[in-house]
Structures are given as structure tokens and as C-alpha cells.
CSV table of C-alpha atoms (C1' of nucleotides) and ligand atoms in Angstrom, one decimal:
chain,number,residue,atom,x,y,z
A,1,MET,CA,166.2,142.8,194.3
A,2,ALA,CA,167.1,139.2,193.9
A,3,ALA,CA,170.8,138.6,194.3
A,4,ARG,CA,172.7,138.3,191.0
A,5,MET,CA,173.3,134.7,190.1
A,6,THR,CA,177.0,134.6,189.5
A,7,ARG,CA,179.3,131.7,188.6
A,8,GLN,CA,180.4,131.5,192.2
A,9,ARG,CA,176.9,131.4,193.7
A,10,ALA,CA,175.8,128.8,191.2
A,11,ALA,CA,178.8,126.7,192.2
A,12,VAL,CA,177.8,126.9,195.9
A,13,VAL,CA,174.2,126.0,195.2
A,14,GLU,CA,175.4,123.1,193.0
A,15,ALA,CA,177.7,121.8,195.7
A,16,LEU,CA,175.0,121.9,198.3
A,17,ASP,CA,172.6,120.1,196.0
A,18,GLU,CA,175.1,117.2,195.5
A,19,LEU,CA,175.8,116.9,199.1
A,20,ALA,CA,173.0,115.5,201.1
A,21,ASP,CA,174.4,116.3,204.5
A,22,PHE,CA,175.1,119.2,206.7
A,23,ARG,CA,178.5,120.8,205.8
A,24,SER,CA,180.5,123.7,207.1
A,25,ALA,CA,181.3,126.7,204.9
A,26,GLN,CA,184.9,125.7,205.0
A,27,GLN,CA,184.1,122.1,203.9
A,28,LEU,CA,182.1,123.5,201.0
A,29,HIS,CA,184.9,125.8,200.1
A,30,GLU,CA,187.3,122.9,200.1
A,31,THR,CA,185.0,120.8,198.0
A,32,LEU,CA,184.7,123.6,195.4
A,33,ARG,CA,188.4,124.1,195.3
A,34,ALA,CA,189.0,120.4,194.9
A,35,ARG,CA,186.8,120.2,191.9
A,36,GLY,CA,188.6,123.1,190.3
A,37,GLU,CA,186.0,125.8,190.9
A,38,SER,CA,187.8,128.8,192.2
A,39,VAL,CA,185.6,130.6,194.8
A,40,GLY,CA,186.9,132.7,197.6
A,41,LEU,CA,186.0,131.7,201.1
A,42,ALA,CA,184.4,135.0,201.9
A,43,THR,CA,182.2,134.5,198.9
A,44,VAL,CA,181.1,131.1,200.1
A,45,TYR,CA,180.1,132.7,203.4
A,46,ARG,CA,178.2,135.4,201.6
A,47,ALA,CA,176.4,133.0,199.4
A,48,LEU,CA,175.4,130.8,202.3
A,49,GLN,CA,174.3,133.8,204.2
A,50,ALA,CA,172.1,135.0,201.4
A,51,LEU,CA,170.7,131.5,200.9
A,52,ALA,CA,169.9,131.2,204.6
A,53,GLU,CA,168.1,134.5,204.6
A,54,ALA,CA,166.0,133.3,201.6
A,55,SER,CA,165.3,130.1,203.5
A,56,GLU,CA,167.0,128.2,200.7
A,57,VAL,CA,169.3,126.5,203.2
A,58,ASP,CA,169.0,125.4,206.8
A,59,VAL,CA,171.7,126.4,209.2
A,60,LEU,CA,172.6,124.7,212.5
A,61,ARG,CA,175.4,124.9,215.0
A,62,ALA,CA,177.6,121.9,215.6
A,63,GLU,CA,178.6,121.2,219.1
A,64,ASP,CA,181.9,123.0,218.6
A,65,GLY,CA,180.0,126.1,217.5
A,66,GLU,CA,180.7,125.8,213.7
A,67,SER,CA,177.8,126.6,211.5
A,68,LEU,CA,176.6,123.8,209.2
A,69,TYR,CA,174.5,124.3,206.1
A,70,ARG,CA,172.2,122.1,204.1
A,71,ARG,CA,169.8,122.4,201.3
A,72,CYS,CA,166.8,120.6,202.7
A,73,ALA,CA,164.2,118.8,200.6
A,74,ARG,CA,161.3,120.7,202.3
A,75,ARG,CA,161.1,124.4,202.8
A,76,GLU,CA,158.6,124.1,205.6
A,77,HIS,CA,159.7,124.2,209.2
A,78,HIS,CA,161.2,121.0,210.4
A,79,HIS,CA,164.0,119.6,212.5
A,80,HIS,CA,167.0,117.3,212.0
A,81,LEU,CA,168.7,114.2,213.2
A,82,VAL,CA,172.3,114.6,212.4
A,83,CYS,CA,175.3,112.3,212.6
A,84,ARG,CA,177.9,114.2,214.5
A,85,HIS,CA,180.7,112.4,212.7
A,86,CYS,CA,179.8,112.6,209.0
A,87,GLY,CA,176.9,115.0,208.9
A,88,ARG,CA,174.4,112.5,207.6
A,89,THR,CA,171.0,114.0,208.1
A,90,VAL,CA,167.4,112.9,208.4
A,91,GLU,CA,164.7,115.4,208.3
A,92,ILE,CA,162.1,114.9,211.0
A,93,ASP,CA,158.7,116.3,211.8
A,94,GLY,CA,157.4,116.9,215.3
A,95,PRO,CA,153.9,118.1,215.4
A,96,THR,CA,153.7,117.0,219.0
A,97,VAL,CA,156.9,119.0,219.8
A,98,GLU,CA,155.7,122.0,218.0
A,99,SER,CA,152.5,122.4,220.0
A,100,TRP,CA,154.3,121.5,223.2
A,101,ALA,CA,156.9,124.2,222.7
A,102,SER,CA,154.5,127.0,222.0
A,103,LYS,CA,152.2,126.0,224.8
A,104,VAL,CA,155.0,125.9,227.4
A,105,ALA,CA,156.4,129.2,226.3
A,106,ALA,CA,153.0,131.0,226.2
A,107,ALA,CA,152.1,129.6,229.7
A,108,GLN,CA,155.1,131.5,231.0
A,109,GLY,CA,154.1,134.8,229.4
A,110,PHE,CA,156.8,134.8,226.8
A,111,ASP,CA,156.5,136.3,223.3
A,112,ASP,CA,158.3,136.0,220.0
A,113,ILE,CA,158.9,132.4,220.7
A,114,GLU,CA,161.4,130.3,218.8
A,115,HIS,CA,162.7,126.9,219.5
A,116,THR,CA,165.8,125.0,218.8
A,117,ILE,CA,165.3,121.3,218.5
A,118,GLU,CA,168.1,119.2,217.0
A,119,LEU,CA,169.0,115.5,217.5
A,120,TRP,CA,172.6,114.4,217.4
A,121,GLY,CA,173.9,110.8,217.1
A,122,THR,CA,176.1,108.4,215.4
A,123,CYS,CA,174.7,106.9,212.2
A,124,ALA,CA,174.9,103.2,211.5
A,125,ASP,CA,177.7,103.6,209.0
A,126,CYS,CA,179.9,105.6,211.3
A,127,ARG,CA,179.3,103.1,214.1
A,128,ALA,CA,180.3,100.2,211.8
A,129,SER,CA,183.4,101.9,210.5
A,130,SER,CA,184.7,103.1,213.9
A,131,LYS,CA,184.4,100.0,215.9
A,132,GLY,CA,182.6,96.9,214.5
B,1,MET,CA,190.1,114.4,243.2
B,2,ALA,CA,187.6,117.2,243.5
B,3,ALA,CA,188.9,120.5,242.2
B,4,ARG,CA,190.5,122.7,244.8
B,5,MET,CA,188.1,125.3,246.1
B,6,THR,CA,189.9,128.6,245.8
B,7,ARG,CA,188.8,132.1,246.5
B,8,GLN,CA,188.3,132.6,242.7
B,9,ARG,CA,186.1,129.5,242.2
B,10,ALA,CA,184.1,130.3,245.3
B,11,ALA,CA,183.5,133.8,243.9
B,12,VAL,CA,182.3,132.4,240.6
B,13,VAL,CA,180.0,130.0,242.3
B,14,GLU,CA,178.7,132.7,244.5
B,15,ALA,CA,178.0,135.0,241.5
B,16,LEU,CA,176.2,132.2,239.7
B,17,ASP,CA,174.1,131.6,242.8
B,18,GLU,CA,173.0,135.2,243.1
B,19,LEU,CA,172.2,135.5,239.4
B,20,ALA,CA,169.1,133.5,238.5
B,21,ASP,CA,169.6,133.8,234.8
B,22,PHE,CA,171.9,132.6,232.0
B,23,ARG,CA,175.0,134.7,231.8
B,24,SER,CA,178.1,134.7,229.7
B,25,ALA,CA,181.6,134.2,231.0
B,26,GLN,CA,182.4,137.7,230.3
B,27,GLN,CA,179.3,139.0,232.0
B,28,LEU,CA,180.2,137.0,235.1
B,29,HIS,CA,183.8,138.3,234.9
B,30,GLU,CA,182.5,141.9,234.8
B,31,THR,CA,180.1,141.3,237.7
B,32,LEU,CA,183.0,140.0,239.8
B,33,ARG,CA,185.2,142.8,238.8
B,34,ALA,CA,182.4,145.3,239.7
B,35,ARG,CA,182.1,144.0,243.2
B,36,GLY,CA,185.8,144.2,243.8
B,37,GLU,CA,186.6,140.5,243.5
B,38,SER,CA,189.7,140.3,241.3
B,39,VAL,CA,189.4,137.2,239.2
B,40,GLY,CA,191.1,136.7,235.8
B,41,LEU,CA,188.9,136.0,232.8
B,42,ALA,CA,190.8,132.8,232.0
B,43,THR,CA,190.0,131.6,235.5
B,44,VAL,CA,186.3,132.4,235.1
B,45,TYR,CA,186.4,130.3,232.0
B,46,ARG,CA,188.2,127.4,233.7
B,47,ALA,CA,185.8,127.5,236.7
B,48,LEU,CA,182.8,127.4,234.5
B,49,GLN,CA,184.3,124.6,232.5
B,50,ALA,CA,184.9,122.6,235.6
B,51,LEU,CA,181.5,123.3,236.9
B,52,ALA,CA,179.9,122.3,233.7
B,53,GLU,CA,181.8,119.0,233.6
B,54,ALA,CA,180.6,118.3,237.1
B,55,SER,CA,177.0,119.1,236.0
B,56,GLU,CA,177.0,121.9,238.5
B,57,VAL,CA,176.0,124.4,235.8
B,58,ASP,CA,174.1,124.2,232.6
B,59,VAL,CA,175.6,125.6,229.4
B,60,LEU,CA,173.8,126.7,226.3
B,61,ARG,CA,174.6,128.6,223.2
B,62,ALA,CA,173.1,132.0,222.5
B,63,GLU,CA,172.0,132.7,219.0
B,64,ASP,CA,175.2,134.5,218.4
B,65,GLY,CA,177.3,131.5,219.5
B,66,GLU,CA,178.3,132.8,222.9
B,67,SER,CA,178.1,130.3,225.7
B,68,LEU,CA,175.8,131.1,228.6
B,69,TYR,CA,176.0,129.5,232.0
B,70,ARG,CA,173.5,129.0,234.8
B,71,ARG,CA,173.3,127.2,238.1
B,72,CYS,CA,170.0,125.4,237.8
B,73,ALA,CA,167.8,124.4,240.7
B,74,ARG,CA,167.6,120.8,239.6
B,75,ARG,CA,170.5,118.6,238.6
B,76,GLU,CA,168.4,116.2,236.5
B,77,HIS,CA,168.1,116.6,232.8
B,78,HIS,CA,165.8,119.4,231.8
B,79,HIS,CA,165.4,122.2,229.3
B,80,HIS,CA,165.0,126.0,229.3
B,81,LEU,CA,162.8,128.8,228.2
B,82,VAL,CA,165.1,131.8,228.0
B,83,CYS,CA,164.5,135.4,227.4
B,84,ARG,CA,166.9,136.4,224.6
B,85,HIS,CA,167.0,140.0,225.9
B,86,CYS,CA,167.7,139.6,229.6
B,87,GLY,CA,168.5,135.9,230.1
B,88,ARG,CA,165.6,135.3,232.4
B,89,THR,CA,165.1,131.6,232.6
B,90,VAL,CA,162.4,129.1,233.3
B,91,GLU,CA,163.3,125.4,233.7
B,92,ILE,CA,161.0,123.1,231.8
B,93,ASP,CA,160.3,119.4,231.8
B,94,GLY,CA,159.3,117.6,228.6
B,95,PRO,CA,158.6,113.9,229.3
B,96,THR,CA,156.8,113.8,226.0
B,97,VAL,CA,159.7,115.4,224.2
B,98,GLU,CA,162.2,113.0,225.8
B,99,SER,CA,160.5,109.9,224.6
B,100,TRP,CA,159.8,111.4,221.2
B,101,ALA,CA,163.4,112.3,220.7
B,102,SER,CA,164.9,108.9,221.5
B,103,LYS,CA,162.2,107.1,219.6
B,104,VAL,CA,162.8,109.1,216.4
B,105,ALA,CA,166.5,108.7,216.6
B,106,ALA,CA,166.5,105.0,217.3
B,107,ALA,CA,164.0,104.4,214.4
B,108,GLN,CA,166.7,105.8,212.1
B,109,GLY,CA,169.4,103.5,213.4
B,110,PHE,CA,171.3,106.2,215.2
B,111,ASP,CA,173.3,105.7,218.4
B,112,ASP,CA,174.7,107.8,221.2
B,113,ILE,CA,171.8,110.1,220.9
B,114,GLU,CA,171.7,113.5,222.4
B,115,HIS,CA,169.2,116.3,221.9
B,116,THR,CA,169.2,120.0,222.0
B,117,ILE,CA,165.9,121.5,222.9
B,118,GLU,CA,165.8,125.2,224.0
B,119,LEU,CA,163.0,127.7,223.8
B,120,TRP,CA,163.7,131.4,223.2
B,121,GLY,CA,161.4,134.3,223.6
B,122,THR,CA,160.8,137.7,225.1
B,123,CYS,CA,159.8,137.7,228.7
B,124,ALA,CA,156.9,139.8,229.9
B,125,ASP,CA,159.2,142.4,231.6
B,126,CYS,CA,161.3,142.9,228.5
B,127,ARG,CA,158.2,143.2,226.3
B,128,ALA,CA,156.8,145.9,228.7
B,129,SER,CA,159.9,147.9,228.9
B,130,SER,CA,160.7,147.9,225.2
B,131,LYS,CA,157.4,148.9,223.8
B,132,GLY,CA,154.3,149.1,225.9
C,1,DC,C1',208.7,124.5,260.5
C,2,DG,C1',210.7,124.0,255.8
C,3,DA,C1',211.4,121.8,251.1
C,4,DA,C1',209.3,119.6,247.4
C,5,DG,C1',205.4,118.5,244.6
C,6,DT,C1',200.9,119.6,242.8
C,7,DC,C1',197.6,122.4,241.2
C,8,DA,C1',195.5,127.1,240.3
C,9,DT,C1',196.1,131.8,238.6
C,10,DG,C1',196.4,135.5,235.2
C,11,DA,C1',198.4,138.4,231.6
C,12,DG,C1',199.0,138.1,227.2
C,13,DA,C1',199.6,135.3,223.0
C,14,DA,C1',197.4,132.2,220.0
C,15,DC,C1',193.3,130.2,217.8
C,16,DG,C1',189.6,129.7,214.6
C,17,DA,C1',185.3,130.7,212.6
C,18,DT,C1',183.3,134.5,210.7
C,19,DT,C1',183.0,139.2,209.1
C,20,DC,C1',184.9,143.3,207.3
C,21,DT,C1',187.7,146.3,204.1
C,22,DC,C1',188.8,147.9,199.9
C,23,DA,C1',190.8,147.8,195.5
C,24,DC,C1',189.4,145.7,191.5
C,25,DG,C1',186.5,143.4,187.9
C,26,DC,C1',182.3,142.8,185.4
C,27,DG,C1',178.2,143.9,182.7
C,28,DG,C1',174.5,147.0,181.5
C,29,DC,C1',173.1,151.4,179.9
C,30,DG,C1',173.2,155.8,177.8
D,1,DC,C1',183.5,155.3,175.8
D,2,DG,C1',182.3,156.7,180.6
D,3,DC,C1',179.5,155.9,184.5
D,4,DC,C1',177.2,153.0,187.9
D,5,DG,C1',176.0,149.3,191.0
D,6,DC,C1',177.2,145.4,192.7
D,7,DG,C1',180.0,140.9,193.3
D,8,DT,C1',184.6,139.2,194.3
D,9,DG,C1',188.6,137.8,197.0
D,10,DA,C1',192.9,138.4,199.7
D,11,DG,C1',194.0,139.7,203.7
D,12,DA,C1',193.1,142.3,208.0
D,13,DA,C1',190.1,142.6,211.8
D,14,DT,C1',186.8,140.7,215.3
D,15,DC,C1',185.7,138.2,219.2
D,16,DG,C1',184.8,134.4,222.2
D,17,DT,C1',187.5,131.0,223.9
D,18,DT,C1',191.7,128.4,224.8
D,19,DC,C1',196.6,128.0,225.5
D,20,DT,C1',201.3,129.2,227.4
D,21,DC,C1',204.2,129.9,230.9
D,22,DA,C1',206.0,132.2,234.8
D,23,DT,C1',204.4,132.8,239.4
D,24,DG,C1',201.8,131.9,243.6
D,25,DA,C1',199.1,129.1,246.8
D,26,DC,C1',198.2,124.9,249.1
D,27,DT,C1',199.4,119.9,250.5
D,28,DT,C1',202.5,116.5,251.9
D,29,DC,C1',206.1,114.6,253.9
D,30,DG,C1',210.5,114.8,256.4
E,1,MN,MN1,159.8,123.0,215.4
E,2,MN,MN1,165.6,116.5,227.0
E,3,ZN,ZN1,177.8,109.2,210.2
E,4,ZN,ZN1,163.6,139.4,229.5
DNA sequence: CGAAGTCATGAGAACGATTCTCACGCGGCG
DNA sequence: CGCCGCGTGAGAATCGTTCTCATGACTTCG
């Protein structure tokens, strides 16, 4: 049942692999278009959706609500520190946070617990280029 | 320079006070409408926006991207454990998490750090009523 | 009180990211 | 060749949210 690997999907995966940072579907679409790869926007969305379901990419919501995608180095559960200006990303572990989160939720009688933990900031490069 | 307290804004605040849980702008609008208070949807949005800027309400994004609003008991920084079915909310503190977050981000040379930490689950009531 | 100025309201249009529709293309298989 | 299942993509549709703008309410000042 694996999805068919088409030229378009390969292009999306390749673009993700070259880009180390979180990018929106539209940014990826633009990137592909710029390099001559012709891929429809709807197809980019579908590819990202499939990859997300297969845990091949991580998805997070920017502060403005836009979804950002990234092909992370590790497949295991982890979180991110993301530059809100350029998307630069650092993967972070939080064993402490993990146990804290599940403990707190269980103590309140909640089930099916999930957590959203993301850190946002301005990376050193963006700080330097925006002010000095 | 405080915003003018109109009938509409008072109604929004009152609805928020009576509802203990996170609610969307549209849910609040429907609630007001149901109780006979006539308030435009745009006005509800504007009131919530103003309240959020004044830190009178907390805002968070549901998994589907919709914004949810709540008048929290405490004004200080805190996080939430929210039932994804009914919006039931428990305010939580995380001193450990706070220091962990800022430490991690600073270690990577990031500035203007913010964090998003929200816990989602199914509350005891929703679990009981949905299955058994 | 009354006029002018300021801000709030609300109906509907506009927005923007995402999803859906559907006609079409492609490749495999018999 | 004809059939089938699925991927594609252009454009329409969705949906929460914001914007526009004509109108109304409240404040200030004469
Ligand atoms: Mn975690
Ligand atoms: Mn915090
Ligand atoms: Zn940056
Ligand atoms: Zn619940």
C-alpha cells in the first residue's frame, strides 16, 4: 500500500532533504518551481501530508497558523527550537519535560495525552543581520 | 486609553467568565446569540483580540488551527491541560519546564525566546460518556 | 443642550492557507 | 488494444479570521 513514488513526490522529498529548516508548503512549492521542477501546489500539499502520516516529516504551526514542514534527522519523538525569522531549527530532547508532561496530565485524570512543546526565538544570524 | 466598555464587550467578558473552558470565537458568538444578546461576529473577534492584548484572556490554537479563548484565573504566565473534546481546562505551572526552555534556547544562541507548551487529552467525563 | 470628534459596531466582502473536484494522464496487466 | 487504479493539477470551494465602510454611540467642548 506504499504510495507510488512519482517524479513529483521525489522532488518534494529532495527539496526537503536539501533544506535543513522548517518550510511552508508554499515555500517548498516556490523552491521547486524556481529550480525548474514543475509540481502543482496541491501535489506538494498531498506529498507533505503523506510524508507526515508516515512520520517522515515533522509538522508544526507557525505563530500565524501556517504549517511548517521539516525532514528531521531523527525519527523518534523530539521537539524543536525554531528561528521565527528564517526557520533555522535545532532538534532538542527533553526527557525531563516528557515525564513532567505525562505526570501532570495523568494526575488530572486525563487520557490520550499529547503535548505540544516548541521553542521560538531569533537565531544568531538573524539577530546580526537585522540590527547589529 | 483603555478601550471603551460597551454593551457588546461586556457581554463577551461575561460569557467568558461564565464559561470555564477554552472556547472559539464562533462558539462564544453562538452562546451570546442564544441568550438573546445581539453581538456581531466581527465584534466578538475584536473584543477577544483586545482582551488578549491586555492579557485578560489566554489564546491557544486547537489542533485544527482554530483559536480558543479563555479567561484564566491567574494572570501570570502558565500553561494548560485541555480536553480536546469539551475544552475543559486545568491550569498548570511548570517551573522546571520554564528554566529548561530558556536554558536550552540560550545555549543555542537564540534570542527573544518564547515557548509553546500545551497538553491535550481526554478528560474523565468525556472518556466516560464516549465509551464506558 | 447641540455640534464636532472619536471610537465601536456589524454586514458583507476580502483574505489566505488548505482541501476538494474532476477531467485527464500514466503505467501495468490481460 | 482496452480496462483499471491511482496520481496530477488548475481552479473552485472551504473556513476561520480580518478588513471595509457606512452608521451609531459616546465624549468633549462651546
Ligand atoms: Mn515531548
Ligand atoms: Mn512557560
Ligand atoms: Zn534565523
Ligand atoms: Zn472533556
